[in-house]
Structure formats: C-alpha cells, structure tokens
Short mmCIF file of N, CA and C in Angstrom, two decimals:
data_model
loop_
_atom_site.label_atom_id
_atom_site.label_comp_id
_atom_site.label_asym_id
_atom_site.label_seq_id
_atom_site.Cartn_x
_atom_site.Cartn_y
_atom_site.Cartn_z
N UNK A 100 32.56 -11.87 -19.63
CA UNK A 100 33.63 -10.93 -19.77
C UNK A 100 34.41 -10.94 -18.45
N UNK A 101 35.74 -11.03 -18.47
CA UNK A 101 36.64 -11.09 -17.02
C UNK A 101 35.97 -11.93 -16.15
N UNK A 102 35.51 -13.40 -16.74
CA UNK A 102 34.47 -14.38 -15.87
C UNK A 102 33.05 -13.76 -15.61
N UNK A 103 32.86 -12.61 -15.72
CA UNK A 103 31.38 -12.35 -15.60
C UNK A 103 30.51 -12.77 -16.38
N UNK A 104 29.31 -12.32 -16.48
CA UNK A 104 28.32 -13.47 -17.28
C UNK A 104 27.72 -12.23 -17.62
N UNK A 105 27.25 -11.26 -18.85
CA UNK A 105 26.71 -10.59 -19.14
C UNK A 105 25.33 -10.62 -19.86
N UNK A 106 24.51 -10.60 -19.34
CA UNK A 106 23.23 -10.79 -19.84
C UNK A 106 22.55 -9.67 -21.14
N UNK A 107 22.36 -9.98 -22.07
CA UNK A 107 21.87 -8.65 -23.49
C UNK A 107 20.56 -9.62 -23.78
N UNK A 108 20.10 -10.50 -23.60
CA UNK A 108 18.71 -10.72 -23.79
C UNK A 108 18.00 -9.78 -23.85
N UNK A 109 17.47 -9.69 -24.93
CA UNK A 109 15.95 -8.32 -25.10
C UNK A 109 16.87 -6.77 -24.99
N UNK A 110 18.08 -6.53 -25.42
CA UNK A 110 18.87 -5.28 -25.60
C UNK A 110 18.80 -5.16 -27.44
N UNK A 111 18.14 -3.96 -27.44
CA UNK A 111 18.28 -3.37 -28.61
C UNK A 111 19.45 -3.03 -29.41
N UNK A 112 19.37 -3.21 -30.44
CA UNK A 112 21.05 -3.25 -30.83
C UNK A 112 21.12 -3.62 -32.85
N UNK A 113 22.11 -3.41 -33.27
CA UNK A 113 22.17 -3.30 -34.76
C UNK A 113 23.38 -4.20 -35.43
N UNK A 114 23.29 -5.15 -36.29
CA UNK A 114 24.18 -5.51 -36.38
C UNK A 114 25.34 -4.79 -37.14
N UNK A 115 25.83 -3.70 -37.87
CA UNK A 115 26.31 -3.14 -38.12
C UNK A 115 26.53 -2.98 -39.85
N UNK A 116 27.52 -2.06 -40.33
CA UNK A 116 27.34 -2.00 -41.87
C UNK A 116 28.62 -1.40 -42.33
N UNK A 117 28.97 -1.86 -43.77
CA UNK A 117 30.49 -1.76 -43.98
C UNK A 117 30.18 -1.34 -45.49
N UNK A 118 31.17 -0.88 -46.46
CA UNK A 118 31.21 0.03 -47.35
C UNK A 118 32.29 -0.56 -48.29
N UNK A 119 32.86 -1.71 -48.10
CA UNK A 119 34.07 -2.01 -49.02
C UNK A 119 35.41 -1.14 -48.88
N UNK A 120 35.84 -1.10 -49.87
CA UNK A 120 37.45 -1.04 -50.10
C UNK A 120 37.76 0.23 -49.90
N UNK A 121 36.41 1.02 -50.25
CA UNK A 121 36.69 2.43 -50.05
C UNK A 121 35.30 3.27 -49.75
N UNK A 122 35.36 4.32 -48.92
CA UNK A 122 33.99 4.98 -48.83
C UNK A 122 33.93 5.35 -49.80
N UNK A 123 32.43 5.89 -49.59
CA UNK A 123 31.50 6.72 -50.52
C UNK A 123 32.18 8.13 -50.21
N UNK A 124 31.74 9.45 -51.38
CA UNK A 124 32.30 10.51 -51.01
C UNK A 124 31.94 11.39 -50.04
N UNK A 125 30.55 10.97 -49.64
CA UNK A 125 29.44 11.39 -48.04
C UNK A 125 28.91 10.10 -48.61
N UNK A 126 28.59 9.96 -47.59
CA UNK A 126 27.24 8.89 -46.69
C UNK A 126 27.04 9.62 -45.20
N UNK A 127 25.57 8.79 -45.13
CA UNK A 127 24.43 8.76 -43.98
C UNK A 127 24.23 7.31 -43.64
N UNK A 128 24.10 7.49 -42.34
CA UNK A 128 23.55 6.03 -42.01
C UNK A 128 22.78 6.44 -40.96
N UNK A 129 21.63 6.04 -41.14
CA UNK A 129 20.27 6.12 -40.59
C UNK A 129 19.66 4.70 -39.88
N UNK A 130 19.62 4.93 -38.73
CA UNK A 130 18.90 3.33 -38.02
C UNK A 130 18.31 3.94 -37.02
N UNK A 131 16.54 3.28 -37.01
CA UNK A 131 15.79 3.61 -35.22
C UNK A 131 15.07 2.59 -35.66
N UNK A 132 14.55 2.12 -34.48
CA UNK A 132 13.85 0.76 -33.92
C UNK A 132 12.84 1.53 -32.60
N UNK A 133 11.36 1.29 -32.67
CA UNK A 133 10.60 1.62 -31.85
C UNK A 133 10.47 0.55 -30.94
N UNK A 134 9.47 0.91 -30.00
CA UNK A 134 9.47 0.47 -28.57
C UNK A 134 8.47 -0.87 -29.15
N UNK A 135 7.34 -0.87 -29.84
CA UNK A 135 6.66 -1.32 -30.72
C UNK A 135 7.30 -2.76 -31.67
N UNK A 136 8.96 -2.26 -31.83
CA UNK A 136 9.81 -3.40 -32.60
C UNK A 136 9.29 -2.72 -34.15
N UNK A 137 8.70 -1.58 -34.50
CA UNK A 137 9.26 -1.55 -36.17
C UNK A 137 10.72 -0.68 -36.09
N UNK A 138 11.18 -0.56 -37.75
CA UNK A 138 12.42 -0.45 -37.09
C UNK A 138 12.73 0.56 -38.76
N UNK A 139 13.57 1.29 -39.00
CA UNK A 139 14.23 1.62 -40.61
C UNK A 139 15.60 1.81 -40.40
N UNK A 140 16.12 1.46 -41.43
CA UNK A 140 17.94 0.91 -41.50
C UNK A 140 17.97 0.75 -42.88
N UNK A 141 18.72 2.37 -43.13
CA UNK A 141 19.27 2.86 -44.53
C UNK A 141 20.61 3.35 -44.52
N UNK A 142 21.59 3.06 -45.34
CA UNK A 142 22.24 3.60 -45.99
C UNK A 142 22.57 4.31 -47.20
N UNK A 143 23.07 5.75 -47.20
CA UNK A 143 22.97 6.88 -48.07
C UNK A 143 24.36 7.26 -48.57
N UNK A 144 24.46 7.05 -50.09
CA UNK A 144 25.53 7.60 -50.00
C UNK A 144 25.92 8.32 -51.35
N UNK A 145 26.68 9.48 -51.74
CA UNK A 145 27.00 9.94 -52.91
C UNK A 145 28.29 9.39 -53.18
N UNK A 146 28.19 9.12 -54.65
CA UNK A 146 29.37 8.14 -54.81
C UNK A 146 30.57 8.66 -56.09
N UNK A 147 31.61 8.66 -56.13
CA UNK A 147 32.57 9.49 -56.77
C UNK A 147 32.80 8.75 -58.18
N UNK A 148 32.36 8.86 -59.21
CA UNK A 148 32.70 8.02 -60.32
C UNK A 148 33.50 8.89 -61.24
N UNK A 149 35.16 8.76 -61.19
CA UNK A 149 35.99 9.61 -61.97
C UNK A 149 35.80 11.23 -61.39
N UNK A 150 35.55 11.78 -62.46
CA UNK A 150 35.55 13.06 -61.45
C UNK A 150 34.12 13.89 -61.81
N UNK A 151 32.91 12.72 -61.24
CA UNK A 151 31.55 13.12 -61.36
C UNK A 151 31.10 12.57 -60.18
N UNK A 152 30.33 13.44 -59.08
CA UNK A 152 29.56 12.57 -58.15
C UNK A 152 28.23 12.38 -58.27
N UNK A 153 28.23 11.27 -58.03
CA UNK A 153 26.29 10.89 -57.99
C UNK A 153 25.63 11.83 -56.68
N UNK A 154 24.15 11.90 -57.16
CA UNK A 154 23.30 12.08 -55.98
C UNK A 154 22.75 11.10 -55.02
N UNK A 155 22.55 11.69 -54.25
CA UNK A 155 22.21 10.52 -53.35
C UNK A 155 21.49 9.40 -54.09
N UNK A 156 21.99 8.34 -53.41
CA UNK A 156 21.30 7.20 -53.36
C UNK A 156 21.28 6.37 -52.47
N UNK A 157 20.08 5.45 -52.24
CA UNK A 157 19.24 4.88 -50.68
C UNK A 157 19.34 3.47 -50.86
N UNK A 158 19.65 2.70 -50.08
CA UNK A 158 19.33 1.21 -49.81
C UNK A 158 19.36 1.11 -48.20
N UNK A 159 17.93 0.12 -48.49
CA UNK A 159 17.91 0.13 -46.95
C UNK A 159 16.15 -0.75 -46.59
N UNK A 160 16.04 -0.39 -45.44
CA UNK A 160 14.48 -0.87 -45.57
C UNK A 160 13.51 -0.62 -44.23
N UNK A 161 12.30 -0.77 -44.39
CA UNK A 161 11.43 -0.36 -42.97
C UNK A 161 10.31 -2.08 -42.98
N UNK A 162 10.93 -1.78 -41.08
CA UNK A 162 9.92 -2.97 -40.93
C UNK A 162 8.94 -2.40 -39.95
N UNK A 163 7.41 -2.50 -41.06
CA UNK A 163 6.38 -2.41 -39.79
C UNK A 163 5.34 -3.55 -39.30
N UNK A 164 5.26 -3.90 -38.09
CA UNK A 164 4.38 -5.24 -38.31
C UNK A 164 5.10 -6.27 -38.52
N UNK A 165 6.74 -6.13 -38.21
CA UNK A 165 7.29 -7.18 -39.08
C UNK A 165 7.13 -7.84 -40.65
N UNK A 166 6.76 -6.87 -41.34
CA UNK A 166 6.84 -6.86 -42.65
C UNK A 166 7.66 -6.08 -43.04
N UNK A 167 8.89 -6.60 -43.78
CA UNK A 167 9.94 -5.61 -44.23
C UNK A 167 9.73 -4.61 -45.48
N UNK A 168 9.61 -3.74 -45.97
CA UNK A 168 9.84 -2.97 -46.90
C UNK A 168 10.76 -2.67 -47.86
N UNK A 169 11.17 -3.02 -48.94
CA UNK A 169 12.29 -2.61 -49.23
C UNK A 169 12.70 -0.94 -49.72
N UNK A 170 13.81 0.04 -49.20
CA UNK A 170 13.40 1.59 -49.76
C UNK A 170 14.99 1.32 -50.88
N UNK A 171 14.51 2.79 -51.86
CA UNK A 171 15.85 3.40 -52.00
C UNK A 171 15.97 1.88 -53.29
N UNK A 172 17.10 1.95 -54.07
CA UNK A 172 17.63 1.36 -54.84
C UNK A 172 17.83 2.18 -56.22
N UNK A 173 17.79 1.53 -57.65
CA UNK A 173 17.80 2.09 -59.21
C UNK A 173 16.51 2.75 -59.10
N UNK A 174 16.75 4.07 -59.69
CA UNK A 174 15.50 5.06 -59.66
C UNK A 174 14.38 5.47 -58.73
N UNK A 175 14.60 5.24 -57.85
CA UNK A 175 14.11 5.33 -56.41
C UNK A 175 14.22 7.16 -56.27
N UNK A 176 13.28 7.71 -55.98
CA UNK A 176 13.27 8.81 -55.53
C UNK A 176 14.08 9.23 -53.72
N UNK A 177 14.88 9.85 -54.03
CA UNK A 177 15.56 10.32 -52.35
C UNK A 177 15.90 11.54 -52.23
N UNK A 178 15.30 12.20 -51.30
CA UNK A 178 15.81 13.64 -51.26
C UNK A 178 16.57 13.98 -49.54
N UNK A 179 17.34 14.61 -49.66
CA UNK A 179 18.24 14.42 -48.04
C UNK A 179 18.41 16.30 -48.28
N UNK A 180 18.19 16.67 -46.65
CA UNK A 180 18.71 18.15 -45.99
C UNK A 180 19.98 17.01 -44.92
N UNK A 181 21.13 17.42 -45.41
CA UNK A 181 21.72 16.85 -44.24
C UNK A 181 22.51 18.27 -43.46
N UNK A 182 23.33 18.13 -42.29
CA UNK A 182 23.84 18.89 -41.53
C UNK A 182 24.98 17.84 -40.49
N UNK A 183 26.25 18.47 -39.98
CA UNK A 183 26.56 17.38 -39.47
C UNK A 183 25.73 16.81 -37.67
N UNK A 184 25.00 17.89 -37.51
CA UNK A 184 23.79 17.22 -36.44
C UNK A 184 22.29 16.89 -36.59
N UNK A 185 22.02 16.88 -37.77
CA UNK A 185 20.69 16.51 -38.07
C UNK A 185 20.53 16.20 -39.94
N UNK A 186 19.20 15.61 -40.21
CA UNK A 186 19.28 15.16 -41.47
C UNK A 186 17.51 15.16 -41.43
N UNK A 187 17.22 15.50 -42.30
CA UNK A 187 15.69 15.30 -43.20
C UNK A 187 15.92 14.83 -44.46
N UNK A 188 15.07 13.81 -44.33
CA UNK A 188 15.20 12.56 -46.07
C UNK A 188 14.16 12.44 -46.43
N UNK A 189 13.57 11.87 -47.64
CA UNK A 189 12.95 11.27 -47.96
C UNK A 189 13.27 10.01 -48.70
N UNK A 190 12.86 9.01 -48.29
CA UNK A 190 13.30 7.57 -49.16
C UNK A 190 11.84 7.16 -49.92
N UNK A 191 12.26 6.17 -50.84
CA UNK A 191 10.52 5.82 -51.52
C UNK A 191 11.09 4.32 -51.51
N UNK A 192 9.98 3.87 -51.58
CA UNK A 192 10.19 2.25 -52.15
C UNK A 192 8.48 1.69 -52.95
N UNK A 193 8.35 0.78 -52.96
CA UNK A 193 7.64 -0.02 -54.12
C UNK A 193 6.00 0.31 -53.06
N UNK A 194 5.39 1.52 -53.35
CA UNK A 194 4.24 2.00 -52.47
C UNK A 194 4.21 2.49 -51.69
N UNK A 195 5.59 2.73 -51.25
CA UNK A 195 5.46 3.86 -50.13
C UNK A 195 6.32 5.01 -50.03
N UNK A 196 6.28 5.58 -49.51
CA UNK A 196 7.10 7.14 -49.15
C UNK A 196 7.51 7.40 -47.60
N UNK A 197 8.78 7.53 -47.35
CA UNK A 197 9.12 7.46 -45.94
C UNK A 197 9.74 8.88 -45.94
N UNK A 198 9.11 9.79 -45.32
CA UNK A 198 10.08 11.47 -44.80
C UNK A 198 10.18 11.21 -43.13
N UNK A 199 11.44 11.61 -43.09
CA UNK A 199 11.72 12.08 -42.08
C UNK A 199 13.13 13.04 -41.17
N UNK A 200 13.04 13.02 -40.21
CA UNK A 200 14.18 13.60 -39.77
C UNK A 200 14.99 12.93 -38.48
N UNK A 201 16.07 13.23 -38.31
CA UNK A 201 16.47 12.90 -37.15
C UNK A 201 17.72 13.90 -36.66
N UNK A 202 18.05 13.90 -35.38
CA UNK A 202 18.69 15.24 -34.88
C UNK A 202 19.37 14.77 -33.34
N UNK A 203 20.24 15.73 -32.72
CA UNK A 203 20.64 15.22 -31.30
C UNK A 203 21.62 16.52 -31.54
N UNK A 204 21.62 17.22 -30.05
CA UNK A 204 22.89 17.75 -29.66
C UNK A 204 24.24 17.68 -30.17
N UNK A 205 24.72 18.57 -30.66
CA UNK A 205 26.44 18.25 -30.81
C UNK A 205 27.24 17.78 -29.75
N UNK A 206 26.79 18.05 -28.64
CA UNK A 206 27.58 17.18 -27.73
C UNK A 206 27.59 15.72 -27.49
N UNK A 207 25.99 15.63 -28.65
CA UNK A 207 25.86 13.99 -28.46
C UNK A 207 26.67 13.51 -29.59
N UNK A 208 27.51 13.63 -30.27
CA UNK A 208 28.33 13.15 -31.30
C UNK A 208 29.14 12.44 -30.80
N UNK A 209 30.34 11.78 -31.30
CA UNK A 209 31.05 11.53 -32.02
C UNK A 209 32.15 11.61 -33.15
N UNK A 210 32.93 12.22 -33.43
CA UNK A 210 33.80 12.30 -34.44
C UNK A 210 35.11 11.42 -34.59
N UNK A 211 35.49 10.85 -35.99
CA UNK A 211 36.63 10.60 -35.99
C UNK A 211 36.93 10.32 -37.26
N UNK A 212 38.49 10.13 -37.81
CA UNK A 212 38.82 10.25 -39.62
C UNK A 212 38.43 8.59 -39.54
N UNK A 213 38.12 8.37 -40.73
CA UNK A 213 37.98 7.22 -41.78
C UNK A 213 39.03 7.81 -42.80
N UNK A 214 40.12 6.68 -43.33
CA UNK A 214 41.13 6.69 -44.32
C UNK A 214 40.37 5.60 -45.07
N UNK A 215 40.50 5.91 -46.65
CA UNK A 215 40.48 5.13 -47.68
C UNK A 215 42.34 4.43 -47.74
N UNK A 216 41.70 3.27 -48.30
CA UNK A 216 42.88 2.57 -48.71
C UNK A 216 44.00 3.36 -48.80
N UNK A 217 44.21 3.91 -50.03
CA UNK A 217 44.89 4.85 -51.17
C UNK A 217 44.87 6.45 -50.46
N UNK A 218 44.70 6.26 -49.09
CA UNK A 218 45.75 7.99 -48.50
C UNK A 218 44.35 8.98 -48.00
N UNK A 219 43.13 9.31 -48.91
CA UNK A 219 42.04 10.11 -48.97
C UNK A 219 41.41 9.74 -47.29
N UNK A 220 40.95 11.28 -46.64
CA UNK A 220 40.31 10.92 -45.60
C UNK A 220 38.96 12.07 -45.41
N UNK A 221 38.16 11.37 -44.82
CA UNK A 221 36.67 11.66 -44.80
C UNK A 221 36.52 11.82 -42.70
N UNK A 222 36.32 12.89 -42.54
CA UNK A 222 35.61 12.92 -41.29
C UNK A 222 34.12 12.54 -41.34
N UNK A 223 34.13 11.64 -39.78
CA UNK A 223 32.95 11.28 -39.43
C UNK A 223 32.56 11.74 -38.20
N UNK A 224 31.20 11.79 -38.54
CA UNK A 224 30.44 11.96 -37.13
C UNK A 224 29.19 10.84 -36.72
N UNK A 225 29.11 10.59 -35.54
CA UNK A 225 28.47 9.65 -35.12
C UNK A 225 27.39 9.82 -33.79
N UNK A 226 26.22 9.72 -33.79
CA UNK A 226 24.99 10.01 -32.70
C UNK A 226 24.28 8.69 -32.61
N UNK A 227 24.37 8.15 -31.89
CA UNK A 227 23.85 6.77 -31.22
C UNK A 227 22.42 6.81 -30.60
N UNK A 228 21.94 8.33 -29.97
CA UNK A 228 21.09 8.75 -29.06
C UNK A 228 20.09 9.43 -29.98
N UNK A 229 19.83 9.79 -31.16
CA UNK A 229 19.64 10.83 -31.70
C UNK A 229 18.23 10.86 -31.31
N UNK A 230 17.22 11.75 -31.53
CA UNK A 230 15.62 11.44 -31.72
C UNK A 230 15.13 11.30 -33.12
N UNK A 231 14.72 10.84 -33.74
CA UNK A 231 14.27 10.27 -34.98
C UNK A 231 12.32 10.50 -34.88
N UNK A 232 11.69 10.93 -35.78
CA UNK A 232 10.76 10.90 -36.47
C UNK A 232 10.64 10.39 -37.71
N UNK A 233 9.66 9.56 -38.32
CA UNK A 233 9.36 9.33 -39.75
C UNK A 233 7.96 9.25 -39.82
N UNK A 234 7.52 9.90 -40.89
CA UNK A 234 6.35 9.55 -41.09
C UNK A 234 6.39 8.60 -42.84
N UNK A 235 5.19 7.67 -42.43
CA UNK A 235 5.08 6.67 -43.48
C UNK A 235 3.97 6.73 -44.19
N UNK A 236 4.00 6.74 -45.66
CA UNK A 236 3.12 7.11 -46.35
C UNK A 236 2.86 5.75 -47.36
N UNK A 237 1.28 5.37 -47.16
CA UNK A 237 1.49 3.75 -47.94
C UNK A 237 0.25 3.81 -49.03
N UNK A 238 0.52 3.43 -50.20
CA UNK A 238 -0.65 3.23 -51.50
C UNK A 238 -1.92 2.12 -50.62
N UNK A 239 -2.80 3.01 -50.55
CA UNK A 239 -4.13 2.11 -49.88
C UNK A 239 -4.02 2.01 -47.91
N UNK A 240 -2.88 2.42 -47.64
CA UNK A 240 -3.08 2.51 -46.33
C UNK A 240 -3.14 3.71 -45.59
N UNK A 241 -3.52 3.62 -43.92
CA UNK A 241 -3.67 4.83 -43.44
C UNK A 241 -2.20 4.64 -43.09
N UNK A 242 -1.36 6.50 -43.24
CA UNK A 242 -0.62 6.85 -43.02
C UNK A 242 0.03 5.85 -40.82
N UNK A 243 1.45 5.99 -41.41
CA UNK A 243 1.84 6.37 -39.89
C UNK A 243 2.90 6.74 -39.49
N UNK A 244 3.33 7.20 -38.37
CA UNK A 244 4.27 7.84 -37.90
C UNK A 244 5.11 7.06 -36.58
N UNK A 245 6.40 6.95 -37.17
CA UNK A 245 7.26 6.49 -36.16
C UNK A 245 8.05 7.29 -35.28
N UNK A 246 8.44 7.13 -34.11
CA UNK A 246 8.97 7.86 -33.25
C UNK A 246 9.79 7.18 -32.45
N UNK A 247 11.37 7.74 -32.22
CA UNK A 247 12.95 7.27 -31.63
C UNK A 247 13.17 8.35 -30.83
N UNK A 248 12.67 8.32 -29.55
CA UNK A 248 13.30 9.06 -28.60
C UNK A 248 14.60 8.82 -28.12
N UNK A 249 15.56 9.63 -28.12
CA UNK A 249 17.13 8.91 -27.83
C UNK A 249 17.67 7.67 -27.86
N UNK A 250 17.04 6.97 -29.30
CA UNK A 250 17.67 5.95 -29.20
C UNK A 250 17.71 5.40 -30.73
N UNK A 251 18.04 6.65 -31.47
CA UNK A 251 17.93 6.32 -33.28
C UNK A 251 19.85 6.70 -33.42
N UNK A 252 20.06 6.32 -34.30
CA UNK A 252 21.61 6.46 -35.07
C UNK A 252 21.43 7.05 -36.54
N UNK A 253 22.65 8.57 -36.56
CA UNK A 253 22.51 9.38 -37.48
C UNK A 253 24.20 9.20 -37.48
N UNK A 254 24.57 9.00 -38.30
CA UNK A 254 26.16 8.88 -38.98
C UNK A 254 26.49 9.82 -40.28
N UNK A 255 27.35 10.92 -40.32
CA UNK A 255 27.46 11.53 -41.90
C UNK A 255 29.06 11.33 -42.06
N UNK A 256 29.48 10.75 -42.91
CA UNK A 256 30.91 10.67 -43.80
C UNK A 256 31.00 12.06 -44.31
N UNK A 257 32.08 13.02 -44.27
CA UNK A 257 32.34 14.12 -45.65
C UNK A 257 34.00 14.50 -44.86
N UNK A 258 34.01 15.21 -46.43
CA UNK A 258 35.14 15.46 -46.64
C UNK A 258 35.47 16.89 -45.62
N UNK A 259 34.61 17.31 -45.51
CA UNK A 259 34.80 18.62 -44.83
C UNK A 259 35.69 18.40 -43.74
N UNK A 260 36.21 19.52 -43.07
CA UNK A 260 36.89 19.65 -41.77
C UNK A 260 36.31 20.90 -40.91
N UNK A 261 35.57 21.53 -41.35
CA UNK A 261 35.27 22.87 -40.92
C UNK A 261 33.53 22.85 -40.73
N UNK A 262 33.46 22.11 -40.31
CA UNK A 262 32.00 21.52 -39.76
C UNK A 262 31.78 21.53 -38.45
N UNK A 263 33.00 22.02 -37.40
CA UNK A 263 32.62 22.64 -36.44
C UNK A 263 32.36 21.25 -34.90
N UNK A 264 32.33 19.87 -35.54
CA UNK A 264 32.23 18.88 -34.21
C UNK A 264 34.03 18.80 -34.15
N UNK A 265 34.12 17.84 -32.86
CA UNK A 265 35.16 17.80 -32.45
C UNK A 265 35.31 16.07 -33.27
N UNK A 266 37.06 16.40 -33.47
CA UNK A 266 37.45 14.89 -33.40
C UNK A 266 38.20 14.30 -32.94
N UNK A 267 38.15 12.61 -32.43
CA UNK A 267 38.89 11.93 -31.78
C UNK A 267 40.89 11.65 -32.32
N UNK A 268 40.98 11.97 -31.30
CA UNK A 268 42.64 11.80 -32.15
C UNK A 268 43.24 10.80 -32.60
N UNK A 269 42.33 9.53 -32.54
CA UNK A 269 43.10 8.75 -32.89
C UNK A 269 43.15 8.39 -34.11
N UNK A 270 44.20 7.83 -34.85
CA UNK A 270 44.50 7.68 -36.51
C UNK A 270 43.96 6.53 -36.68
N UNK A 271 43.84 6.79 -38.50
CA UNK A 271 43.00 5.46 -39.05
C UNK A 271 43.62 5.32 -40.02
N UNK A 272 43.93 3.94 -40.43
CA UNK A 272 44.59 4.35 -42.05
C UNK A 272 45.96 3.56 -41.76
#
C-alpha cells in the first residue's frame, strides 16, 4: 500500500456476504471465530413475499475441529431475540442445536442506510467487536461452548429509524 508491504499473515478476518438485488426485510449476520480456529457464520433473514413476511430463516454453518456443520436451511428450526445491540438465536442443523447470544456497547456500532434498487431503505447497524457466546449441543456428543471475546460480528438490517443508534451520513442508493 503507498509502496509499503503490509503483512496479514495469520490475521483473522471474513470473507464477506451479499444479498442480491435486493435485501431481505431484516436480516442478521452473525460471524465469530475462536482463538482455537472453530468458527460460526450465519445469515438470518425475514423475507417479504408480496405483502406476507416470512420468519426467520438461517443459512450458515459451524466449524468445530475443522469439521463444518451445516445450520439453518428448509424446515430447520430458528428462533432469534434480536435488539439493535444484541441478539439471542437458536439455529439447528442435521444433529445439532446451536443457542446463543452475542452483544457489544452501542458505542461499538456502526450505522448506515442500505437502499434497495427500487427507492426502499433499511437502516443498518454494524459491531465488528461484539462478545459472542454459543453453546453447542450434538446427538451422541458431549456438549460445548464457544466463546468471542471482542472479536465476533453482529449486523441487523430493519426498517426502523427509531432504534435509537446513530447514523453515518453518507447516502446509498
């Protein structure tokens, strides 16, 4: 960068995630990676079909051991407390059960609009730092529990404006 040589070898980091042509009517995006290297990276989102919205629904997955998991998909059980500074979920996948929460300061946010194509805009908020807990629940195994000390990502899309974080002024759209 500016001739410097920047070294990210062994820097933790996500490759990122996109939504198509238009958001969802809320989404969550959920990512922590332990010190350990397991890691969960889901996306949540209620989705607007005509003028009915779905409930949540999860895609996403947990790696422990470097064995990936797949959560969330068709009939997948998901239950979400969200808030725009914290979130408690539950995701399921094929034997297991993942609850958890994650949370951070409002000052640790982020805000700014996302525009759909077609005019509609969704405030976001964004925590990079958050602390994250999950506990993992497996058919035939002993339980375990993951832990993201300031360094999990909690993202919520909504329509609201009166949610009380601040937002960035700059336009989108």
């Amino acid at each position: 960068m500016d001739g410097r040589t920047l070294l990210v070898d062994g820097w933790r980091g996500v490759i990122g995630h996109n939504w198509g042509t238009r958001h969802a009517e809320r989404w969550i995006w959920l990512h922590g990676l332990t010190d350990s290297g397991d890691w969960l990276d889901a996306a949540l989102g209620k989705v607007k079909l005509g003028r009915v919205t779905t409930p949540w629904v999860a895609s996403g997955a947990l790696s422990l051991g470097g064995r990936r998991h797949a959560l969330g998909g068709p009939g997948r059980k998901v239950e979400v407390h969200e808030a725009p500074d914290r979130c408690a979920f539950l995701l399921t996948g094929k034997g297991l059960r993942v609850r958890g929460s994650v949370a951070a300061p409002r000052k640790d946010f982020v805000g700014w609009v996302y525009a759909d194509p077609d005019g509609p805009e969704h405030n976001t908020v964004n925590c990079s730092i958050a602390d994250m807990s999950v506990q993992v629940e497996r058919d035939g195994g002993a339980p375990l529990e993951l832990v993201v000390q300031g360094g999990a990502a909690y993202e919520l899309g909504m329509r609201e404006r009166d949610h009380g974080m601040s937002i960035q002024p700059f336009p989108d759209g």
